[in-house]
PDB file of C-alpha atoms in Angstrom:
ATOM      1  CA  MET Q1298       2.891  16.646 -25.090  1.00  0.00           C
ATOM      2  CA  GLU Q1299       0.631  13.656 -25.646  1.00  0.00           C
ATOM      3  CA  SER Q1300      -2.857  14.175 -24.325  1.00  0.00           C
ATOM      4  CA  VAL Q1301      -4.143  11.678 -21.750  1.00  0.00           C
ATOM      5  CA  SER Q1302      -7.332  11.336 -23.809  1.00  0.00           C
ATOM      6  CA  ASP Q1303      -5.182  10.041 -26.732  1.00  0.00           C
ATOM      7  CA  LYS Q1304      -3.684   7.245 -24.743  1.00  0.00           C
ATOM      8  CA  ASN Q1305      -5.129   3.737 -24.861  1.00  0.00           C
ATOM      9  CA  TYR Q1306      -6.585   3.819 -21.380  1.00  0.00           C
ATOM     10  CA  ILE Q1307      -9.886   2.431 -20.249  1.00  0.00           C
ATOM     11  CA  GLU Q1308     -11.937   5.517 -19.522  1.00  0.00           C
ATOM     12  CA  GLN Q1309     -13.232   6.200 -16.045  1.00  0.00           C
ATOM     13  CA  VAL Q1310     -11.300   3.315 -14.443  1.00  0.00           C
ATOM     14  CA  SER Q1311      -8.261   3.792 -12.190  1.00  0.00           C
ATOM     15  CA  VAL Q1312      -6.108   1.822  -9.776  1.00  0.00           C
ATOM     16  CA  GLU Q1313      -5.092   3.087  -6.303  1.00  0.00           C
ATOM     17  CA  CYS Q1314      -2.279   1.323  -4.407  1.00  0.00           C
ATOM     18  CA  VAL Q1315      -1.749   1.295  -0.665  1.00  0.00           C
ATOM     19  CA  ILE Q1316       1.879   0.314  -0.277  1.00  0.00           C
ATOM     20  CA  LEU Q1317       2.502  -0.828   3.321  1.00  0.00           C
ATOM     21  CA  GLY Q1318       5.850  -1.262   5.004  1.00  0.00           C
ATOM     22  CA  TYR Q1319       7.030  -1.794   8.585  1.00  0.00           C
ATOM     23  CA  GLN Q1320       9.867  -0.149  10.417  1.00  0.00           C
ATOM     24  CA  ASP Q1321      10.664   0.844  14.021  1.00  0.00           C
ATOM     25  CA  ARG Q1322       7.574  -0.919  15.284  1.00  0.00           C
ATOM     26  CA  GLN Q1323       5.318   1.180  13.037  1.00  0.00           C
ATOM     27  CA  LEU Q1324       3.224   0.316  10.054  1.00  0.00           C
ATOM     28  CA  ARG Q1325       3.993   2.839   7.294  1.00  0.00           C
ATOM     29  CA  VAL Q1326       2.466   3.912   4.020  1.00  0.00           C
ATOM     30  CA  LEU Q1327       4.352   5.150   0.929  1.00  0.00           C
ATOM     31  CA  VAL Q1328       2.831   8.458  -0.112  1.00  0.00           C
ATOM     32  CA  PRO Q1329       3.971  10.892  -2.833  1.00  0.00           C
ATOM     33  CA  LYS Q1330       3.432  14.649  -2.640  1.00  0.00           C
ATOM     34  CA  LEU Q1331       2.467  16.347  -5.892  1.00  0.00           C
ATOM     35  CA  ALA Q1332       4.872  18.930  -7.295  1.00  0.00           C
ATOM     36  CA  PHE Q1333       2.431  21.864  -7.212  1.00  0.00           C
ATOM     37  CA  LYS Q1334       1.801  24.797  -4.915  1.00  0.00           C
ATOM     38  CA  GLY Q1335      -0.429  23.771  -2.071  1.00  0.00           C
ATOM     39  CA  ASP Q1336      -0.474  20.590  -0.001  1.00  0.00           C
ATOM     40  CA  PHE Q1337      -1.529  17.794  -2.336  1.00  0.00           C
ATOM     41  CA  TRP Q1338      -0.742  14.225  -1.351  1.00  0.00           C
ATOM     42  CA  GLY Q1339      -2.205  11.133  -2.949  1.00  0.00           C
ATOM     43  CA  LEU Q1340      -1.812   7.389  -3.089  1.00  0.00           C
ATOM     44  CA  PRO Q1341       0.323   5.941  -5.907  1.00  0.00           C
ATOM     45  CA  GLY Q1342      -2.095   5.151  -8.706  1.00  0.00           C
ATOM     46  CA  GLY Q1343      -2.736   5.208 -12.364  1.00  0.00           C
ATOM     47  CA  PHE Q1344      -4.888   4.003 -15.246  1.00  0.00           C
ATOM     48  CA  VAL Q1345      -5.412   0.696 -16.967  1.00  0.00           C
ATOM     49  CA  TYR Q1346      -4.578   0.110 -20.629  1.00  0.00           C
ATOM     50  CA  GLN Q1347      -7.281  -1.420 -22.838  1.00  0.00           C
ATOM     51  CA  ASP Q1348      -5.285  -4.608 -23.309  1.00  0.00           C
ATOM     52  CA  GLU Q1349      -4.044  -4.866 -19.696  1.00  0.00           C
ATOM     53  CA  ASP Q1350      -5.408  -6.877 -16.782  1.00  0.00           C
ATOM     54  CA  THR Q1351      -6.150  -4.759 -13.705  1.00  0.00           C
ATOM     55  CA  ASP Q1352      -3.791  -6.859 -11.594  1.00  0.00           C
ATOM     56  CA  ASP Q1353      -1.020  -6.231 -14.136  1.00  0.00           C
ATOM     57  CA  ALA Q1354      -1.706  -2.511 -14.020  1.00  0.00           C
ATOM     58  CA  ALA Q1355      -1.323  -2.578 -10.210  1.00  0.00           C
ATOM     59  CA  ARG Q1356       1.910  -4.560 -10.517  1.00  0.00           C
ATOM     60  CA  ARG Q1357       3.222  -2.057 -13.101  1.00  0.00           C
ATOM     61  CA  ILE Q1358       2.406   0.869 -10.818  1.00  0.00           C
ATOM     62  CA  LEU Q1359       4.026  -0.866  -7.807  1.00  0.00           C
ATOM     63  CA  TYR Q1360       7.206  -1.577  -9.755  1.00  0.00           C
ATOM     64  CA  GLU Q1361       7.393   2.044 -10.931  1.00  0.00           C
ATOM     65  CA  ARG Q1362       7.056   3.217  -7.322  1.00  0.00           C
ATOM     66  CA  THR Q1363       9.152   0.661  -5.429  1.00  0.00           C
ATOM     67  CA  GLY Q1364      11.649  -0.748  -7.936  1.00  0.00           C
ATOM     68  CA  ILE Q1365      10.817  -4.311  -6.962  1.00  0.00           C
ATOM     69  CA  LYS Q1366       8.671  -6.866  -8.792  1.00  0.00           C
ATOM     70  CA  ASP Q1367       8.264  -9.664  -6.204  1.00  0.00           C
ATOM     71  CA  VAL Q1368       5.566  -7.900  -4.147  1.00  0.00           C
ATOM     72  CA  TYR Q1369       2.649  -9.301  -2.205  1.00  0.00           C
ATOM     73  CA  LEU Q1370      -0.415  -7.750  -3.773  1.00  0.00           C
ATOM     74  CA  GLU Q1371      -4.072  -7.996  -2.800  1.00  0.00           C
ATOM     75  CA  GLN Q1372      -7.166  -6.446  -4.342  1.00  0.00           C
ATOM     76  CA  PHE Q1373      -9.355  -5.333  -1.474  1.00  0.00           C
ATOM     77  CA  GLN Q1374     -12.037  -2.861  -2.627  1.00  0.00           C
ATOM     78  CA  VAL Q1375     -13.774  -1.215  -5.523  1.00  0.00           C
ATOM     79  CA  MET Q1376     -14.592   2.512  -5.001  1.00  0.00           C
ATOM     80  CA  GLY Q1377     -17.653   3.092  -7.084  1.00  0.00           C
ATOM     81  CA  LYS Q1378     -19.809   5.845  -5.547  1.00  0.00           C
ATOM     82  CA  ALA Q1379     -21.738   7.798  -8.169  1.00  0.00           C
ATOM     83  CA  ASN Q1380     -20.291  11.121  -7.070  1.00  0.00           C
ATOM     84  CA  ARG Q1381     -16.646   9.948  -6.994  1.00  0.00           C
ATOM     85  CA  ASN Q1382     -14.604  12.246  -9.238  1.00  0.00           C
ATOM     86  CA  SER Q1383     -11.563  14.529  -9.014  1.00  0.00           C
ATOM     87  CA  ARG Q1384     -13.249  17.801 -10.046  1.00  0.00           C
ATOM     88  CA  GLU Q1385     -13.016  19.492  -6.621  1.00  0.00           C
ATOM     89  CA  PHE Q1386      -9.358  18.544  -6.162  1.00  0.00           C
ATOM     90  CA  LEU Q1387      -8.353  19.555  -9.713  1.00  0.00           C
ATOM     91  CA  ASP Q1388     -10.178  22.887  -9.561  1.00  0.00           C
ATOM     92  CA  ARG Q1389      -8.445  23.675  -6.244  1.00  0.00           C
ATOM     93  CA  MET Q1390      -5.032  22.698  -7.634  1.00  0.00           C
ATOM     94  CA  ILE Q1391      -5.535  24.681 -10.827  1.00  0.00           C
ATOM     95  CA  GLY Q1392      -6.638  27.707  -8.785  1.00  0.00           C
ATOM     96  CA  GLN Q1393      -3.496  27.604  -6.642  1.00  0.00           C
ATOM     97  CA  ASN Q1394      -1.194  27.067  -9.648  1.00  0.00           C
ATOM     98  CA  SER Q1395      -2.540  29.616 -12.133  1.00  0.00           C
ATOM     99  CA  ASP Q1396       1.023  30.296 -13.348  1.00  0.00           C
ATOM    100  CA  LEU Q1397       1.230  26.657 -14.474  1.00  0.00           C
ATOM    101  CA  PHE Q1398      -2.333  26.022 -15.590  1.00  0.00           C
ATOM    102  CA  SER Q1399      -4.544  28.111 -17.844  1.00  0.00           C
ATOM    103  CA  ASP Q1400      -8.257  27.890 -17.501  1.00  0.00           C
ATOM    104  CA  PRO Q1401      -8.902  24.504 -19.150  1.00  0.00           C
ATOM    105  CA  LEU Q1402     -12.400  25.546 -20.178  1.00  0.00           C
ATOM    106  CA  ALA Q1403     -11.101  28.607 -22.004  1.00  0.00           C
ATOM    107  CA  GLU Q1404      -7.862  27.261 -23.384  1.00  0.00           C
ATOM    108  CA  GLY Q1405      -9.137  25.248 -26.299  1.00  0.00           C
ATOM    109  CA  GLN Q1406     -10.641  21.924 -27.260  1.00  0.00           C
ATOM    110  CA  ARG Q1407      -7.587  19.799 -26.239  1.00  0.00           C
ATOM    111  CA  SER Q1408      -7.359  21.188 -22.733  1.00  0.00           C
ATOM    112  CA  ARG Q1409     -11.136  20.927 -22.342  1.00  0.00           C
ATOM    113  CA  MET Q1410     -10.986  17.263 -23.431  1.00  0.00           C
ATOM    114  CA  ASP Q1411      -8.276  16.477 -20.888  1.00  0.00           C
ATOM    115  CA  TYR Q1412     -10.121  18.291 -18.115  1.00  0.00           C
ATOM    116  CA  ASP Q1413     -13.314  16.452 -18.927  1.00  0.00           C
ATOM    117  CA  TRP Q1414     -11.443  13.133 -19.105  1.00  0.00           C
ATOM    118  CA  PHE Q1415      -9.986  13.590 -15.595  1.00  0.00           C
ATOM    119  CA  THR Q1416     -13.115  14.966 -13.926  1.00  0.00           C
ATOM    120  CA  ARG Q1417     -15.634  12.355 -14.986  1.00  0.00           C
ATOM    121  CA  ARG Q1418     -16.863   9.858 -12.428  1.00  0.00           C
ATOM    122  CA  PHE Q1419     -14.130   7.247 -11.847  1.00  0.00           C
ATOM    123  CA  ILE Q1420     -14.467   3.704 -10.593  1.00  0.00           C
ATOM    124  CA  SER Q1421     -11.232   2.891  -8.770  1.00  0.00           C
ATOM    125  CA  ILE Q1422      -9.893  -0.545  -7.863  1.00  0.00           C
ATOM    126  CA  GLY Q1423      -7.971  -0.597  -4.593  1.00  0.00           C
ATOM    127  CA  TYR Q1424      -4.948  -2.807  -3.960  1.00  0.00           C
ATOM    128  CA  TYR Q1425      -2.713  -3.109  -0.974  1.00  0.00           C
ATOM    129  CA  ALA Q1426       0.897  -4.280  -1.193  1.00  0.00           C
ATOM    130  CA  LEU Q1427       3.035  -5.568   1.672  1.00  0.00           C
ATOM    131  CA  VAL Q1428       6.755  -4.948   1.195  1.00  0.00           C
ATOM    132  CA  ASP Q1429      10.059  -5.264   3.044  1.00  0.00           C
ATOM    133  CA  MET Q1430      11.068  -1.633   3.306  1.00  0.00           C
ATOM    134  CA  ASN Q1431      14.772  -2.649   3.192  1.00  0.00           C
ATOM    135  CA  GLN Q1432      14.263  -3.708  -0.444  1.00  0.00           C
ATOM    136  CA  VAL Q1433      12.343  -0.623  -1.562  1.00  0.00           C
ATOM    137  CA  ILE Q1434      13.858   2.455  -3.210  1.00  0.00           C
ATOM    138  CA  PRO Q1435      10.925   4.874  -3.447  1.00  0.00           C
ATOM    139  CA  GLN Q1436      10.581   6.319  -6.953  1.00  0.00           C
ATOM    140  CA  LYS Q1437       9.163   9.737  -7.791  1.00  0.00           C
ATOM    141  CA  THR Q1438       7.410  10.526 -11.050  1.00  0.00           C
ATOM    142  CA  ASP Q1439       7.560  13.770 -13.007  1.00  0.00           C
ATOM    143  CA  LEU Q1440       4.424  14.918 -11.070  1.00  0.00           C
ATOM    144  CA  ASP Q1441       5.928  14.422  -7.608  1.00  0.00           C
ATOM    145  CA  VAL Q1442       8.100  16.663  -5.459  1.00  0.00           C
ATOM    146  CA  SER Q1443       8.727  13.866  -2.966  1.00  0.00           C
ATOM    147  CA  ILE Q1444       7.692  10.339  -1.980  1.00  0.00           C
ATOM    148  CA  GLU Q1445       8.015   9.336   1.672  1.00  0.00           C
ATOM    149  CA  TRP Q1446       7.085   6.668   4.171  1.00  0.00           C
ATOM    150  CA  TYR Q1447       4.532   7.985   6.701  1.00  0.00           C
ATOM    151  CA  PRO Q1448       3.385   6.184   9.872  1.00  0.00           C
ATOM    152  CA  ILE Q1449      -0.150   4.993   9.210  1.00  0.00           C
ATOM    153  CA  GLY Q1450      -1.395   6.985  12.187  1.00  0.00           C
ATOM    154  CA  GLU Q1451       0.264  10.224  10.971  1.00  0.00           C
ATOM    155  CA  LEU Q1452      -0.768  10.405   7.303  1.00  0.00           C
ATOM    156  CA  PRO Q1453      -1.063  13.793   5.635  1.00  0.00           C
ATOM    157  CA  PRO Q1454      -4.547  14.854   4.382  1.00  0.00           C
ATOM    158  CA  MET Q1455      -4.712  13.245   0.953  1.00  0.00           C
ATOM    159  CA  ILE Q1456      -6.816  14.107  -2.071  1.00  0.00           C
ATOM    160  CA  MET Q1457     -10.269  12.772  -2.653  1.00  0.00           C
ATOM    161  CA  ASP Q1458     -11.010   9.650  -0.532  1.00  0.00           C
ATOM    162  CA  HIS Q1459      -7.424   8.391  -0.285  1.00  0.00           C
ATOM    163  CA  ASN Q1460      -7.209   8.521   3.523  1.00  0.00           C
ATOM    164  CA  GLN Q1461     -10.355   6.387   3.743  1.00  0.00           C
ATOM    165  CA  ILE Q1462      -8.851   3.952   1.230  1.00  0.00           C
ATOM    166  CA  VAL Q1463      -5.869   3.458   3.523  1.00  0.00           C
ATOM    167  CA  ALA Q1464      -8.216   2.833   6.494  1.00  0.00           C
ATOM    168  CA  ASN Q1465     -10.122   0.242   4.452  1.00  0.00           C
ATOM    169  CA  ALA Q1466      -6.890  -1.461   3.412  1.00  0.00           C
ATOM    170  CA  LEU Q1467      -5.829  -1.733   7.040  1.00  0.00           C
ATOM    171  CA  ALA Q1468      -9.232  -3.112   8.049  1.00  0.00           C
ATOM    172  CA  THR Q1469      -8.946  -5.748   5.341  1.00  0.00           C
ATOM    173  CA  LEU Q1470      -5.419  -6.748   6.393  1.00  0.00           C
ATOM    174  CA  ARG Q1471      -6.624  -7.205   9.959  1.00  0.00           C
ATOM    175  CA  LEU Q1472      -9.616  -9.208   8.867  1.00  0.00           C
ATOM    176  CA  THR Q1473      -7.703 -11.646   6.661  1.00  0.00           C
ATOM    177  CA  ILE Q1474      -4.300 -11.799   8.342  1.00  0.00           C
ATOM    178  CA  ASP Q1475      -4.820 -15.250   9.912  1.00  0.00           C
ATOM    179  CA  GLN Q1476      -6.192 -16.956   6.802  1.00  0.00           C
ATOM    180  CA  LYS Q1477      -3.634 -15.428   4.412  1.00  0.00           C
ATOM    181  CA  LEU Q1478      -0.649 -15.266   6.779  1.00  0.00           C
ATOM    182  CA  ASN Q1479       0.505 -12.285   4.705  1.00  0.00           C
ATOM    183  CA  ALA Q1480       1.973 -10.111   7.454  1.00  0.00           C
ATOM    184  CA  PHE Q1481       5.270 -11.958   7.172  1.00  0.00           C
ATOM    185  CA  ASN Q1482       5.824 -10.148   3.845  1.00  0.00           C
ATOM    186  CA  LEU Q1483       6.482  -6.992   5.886  1.00  0.00           C
ATOM    187  CA  LEU Q1484       9.500  -8.596   7.645  1.00  0.00           C
ATOM    188  CA  PRO Q1485      12.994  -9.366   6.354  1.00  0.00           C
ATOM    189  CA  GLU Q1486      13.841 -12.900   5.411  1.00  0.00           C
ATOM    190  CA  THR Q1487      14.825 -13.833   8.983  1.00  0.00           C
ATOM    191  CA  PHE Q1488      13.372 -12.439  12.203  1.00  0.00           C
ATOM    192  CA  THR Q1489      12.872 -13.133  15.877  1.00  0.00           C
ATOM    193  CA  MET Q1490       9.665 -14.098  17.659  1.00  0.00           C
ATOM    194  CA  GLN Q1491       9.649 -10.717  19.356  1.00  0.00           C
ATOM    195  CA  GLU Q1492       9.842  -9.007  15.978  1.00  0.00           C
ATOM    196  CA  ILE Q1493       6.791 -10.971  14.839  1.00  0.00           C
ATOM    197  CA  GLN Q1494       4.881  -9.943  17.934  1.00  0.00           C
ATOM    198  CA  ASP Q1495       5.894  -6.304  17.520  1.00  0.00           C
ATOM    199  CA  LEU Q1496       4.609  -6.396  13.961  1.00  0.00           C
ATOM    200  CA  TYR Q1497       1.206  -7.907  14.914  1.00  0.00           C
ATOM    201  CA  GLU Q1498       0.865  -5.344  17.703  1.00  0.00           C
ATOM    202  CA  ALA Q1499       1.546  -2.509  15.232  1.00  0.00           C
ATOM    203  CA  ILE Q1500      -1.054  -3.845  12.817  1.00  0.00           C
ATOM    204  CA  PHE Q1501      -3.773  -4.346  15.452  1.00  0.00           C
ATOM    205  CA  GLU Q1502      -2.720  -1.409  17.664  1.00  0.00           C
ATOM    206  CA  LYS Q1503      -2.978  -3.512  20.795  1.00  0.00           C
ATOM    207  CA  ARG Q1504      -0.754  -5.691  22.970  1.00  0.00           C
ATOM    208  CA  PHE Q1505      -0.707  -9.485  22.962  1.00  0.00           C
ATOM    209  CA  ALA Q1506       0.212 -11.621  25.959  1.00  0.00           C
ATOM    210  CA  GLN Q1507       3.947 -12.250  25.967  1.00  0.00           C
ATOM    211  CA  ASN Q1508       3.592 -15.843  27.153  1.00  0.00           C
ATOM    212  CA  ASN Q1509       0.815 -16.766  24.792  1.00  0.00           C
ATOM    213  CA  PHE Q1510       1.707 -15.144  21.468  1.00  0.00           C
ATOM    214  CA  PRO Q1511       4.686 -17.402  20.571  1.00  0.00           C
ATOM    215  CA  LYS Q1512       2.600 -20.512  21.198  1.00  0.00           C
ATOM    216  CA  ARG Q1513      -0.091 -19.249  18.791  1.00  0.00           C
ATOM    217  CA  ILE Q1514       2.436 -18.416  16.084  1.00  0.00           C
ATOM    218  CA  LEU Q1515       4.388 -21.688  16.429  1.00  0.00           C
ATOM    219  CA  ARG Q1516       1.098 -23.675  16.371  1.00  0.00           C
ATOM    220  CA  LEU Q1517       0.622 -22.466  12.776  1.00  0.00           C
ATOM    221  CA  ASN Q1518       3.608 -24.589  11.767  1.00  0.00           C
ATOM    222  CA  VAL Q1519       4.784 -22.175   9.056  1.00  0.00           C
ATOM    223  CA  LEU Q1520       8.108 -21.111  10.568  1.00  0.00           C
ATOM    224  CA  ASP Q1521      11.520 -22.728  10.220  1.00  0.00           C
ATOM    225  CA  ARG Q1522      13.693 -22.192  13.300  1.00  0.00           C
ATOM    226  CA  LEU Q1523      17.268 -21.236  12.470  1.00  0.00           C
ATOM    227  CA  GLU Q1524      20.344 -20.466  14.577  1.00  0.00           C
ATOM    228  CA  LYS Q1525      20.262 -18.055  17.469  1.00  0.00           C
ATOM    229  CA  LYS Q1526      20.675 -14.350  16.809  1.00  0.00           C
ATOM    230  CA  TYR Q1527      23.991 -13.139  18.148  1.00  0.00           C
ATOM    231  CA  THR Q1528      23.514 -10.437  20.784  1.00  0.00           C
ATOM    232  CA  GLY Q1529      26.705 -10.710  22.826  1.00  0.00           C
ATOM    233  CA  ALA Q1530      24.963 -12.861  25.451  1.00  0.00           C
ATOM    234  CA  ALA Q1531      24.633 -16.393  24.078  1.00  0.00           C
ATOM    235  CA  ASN Q1532      22.393 -17.651  26.901  1.00  0.00           C
ATOM    236  CA  LYS Q1533      19.793 -14.948  26.213  1.00  0.00           C
ATOM    237  CA  ALA Q1534      20.042 -14.841  22.421  1.00  0.00           C
ATOM    238  CA  PRO Q1535      16.636 -15.359  20.689  1.00  0.00           C
ATOM    239  CA  TYR Q1536      16.206 -17.803  17.856  1.00  0.00           C
ATOM    240  CA  LEU Q1537      15.833 -16.576  14.325  1.00  0.00           C
ATOM    241  CA  TYR Q1538      12.955 -17.807  12.160  1.00  0.00           C
ATOM    242  CA  ARG Q1539      12.119 -17.947   8.475  1.00  0.00           C
ATOM    243  CA  PHE Q1540       8.653 -18.035   6.981  1.00  0.00           C
ATOM    244  CA  ASP Q1541       7.944 -21.228   5.004  1.00  0.00           C
ATOM    245  CA  ARG Q1542       5.753 -20.127   2.111  1.00  0.00           C
ATOM    246  CA  ALA Q1543       5.279 -23.642   0.779  1.00  0.00           C
ATOM    247  CA  ARG Q1544       3.766 -24.903   4.034  1.00  0.00           C
ATOM    248  CA  SER Q1545       1.699 -21.781   4.500  1.00  0.00           C
ATOM    249  CA  SER Q1546       0.014 -22.216   1.101  1.00  0.00           C
ATOM    250  CA  GLN Q1547      -1.433 -25.532   2.304  1.00  0.00           C
ATOM    251  CA  LEU Q1548      -2.617 -24.274   5.651  1.00  0.00           C
ATOM    252  CA  SER Q1549      -6.154 -23.452   6.734  1.00  0.00           C
ATOM    253  CA  THR Q1550      -6.430 -21.640  10.056  1.00  0.00           C
ATOM    254  CA  GLU Q1551      -9.037 -20.216  12.377  1.00  0.00           C
ATOM    255  CA  ASP Q1552      -8.827 -16.669  13.613  1.00  0.00           C
ATOM    256  CA  LEU Q1553      -6.054 -16.592  16.168  1.00  0.00           C
ATOM    257  CA  PHE Q1554      -5.474 -12.938  16.740  1.00  0.00           C
ATOM    258  CA  THR Q1555      -8.781 -11.149  16.239  1.00  0.00           C
ATOM    259  CA  GLU Q1556     -10.740 -12.304  19.277  1.00  0.00           C
TER     260      GLU Q1556
END
């Protein structure tokens, strides 16, 4: 098996991806569980090749995990604390899987090199992606036993600082949602006004006034109104809308939902 230290990766740099979806009025995060004894969950991530842009590395990882290429992607943080490394997590995993791992420090130079490579201080670049869950087919790697969507408020305890990374991604989404108008990437192509409000309430974890929210959204002038959604009662059927990306790219807005 090829050693990680032989690959053409930039040393001590990694990418961590927070893949966000929305379903059943809940914001969800795609999280794989590692295929080892013990409870080890972690964000989808990986390393950056020497000749690869960091954004391209994130897109590559997202495609490997979701099967889709047209993904809204935003870099939101660099994790660079001096004591940030995976030594504690790796030592715990090796200890609980002694039938799979020999002592890397006693196994020989190759194992020692790989162990040293993984346990050095790593600077990690955080990205969040907003996806329509209906288009995603979650993809496991050889190191995963499963990959599942978890409600953002019910995440498993993940390795290292990955839970905090998710919290930081959510904080950034809330902070920039009005300027970037990116939340619409979590919805299918067409949606009702109530579905938009449900999404915003899931993101901010608070209710918005039913009579005021539609006015705020429509004032943005980034939605195309389509035909009514058939519900069996034509007089009560809500209108369907579609997000106009071309108009949104020219728009500059004030904070409408964060007061």
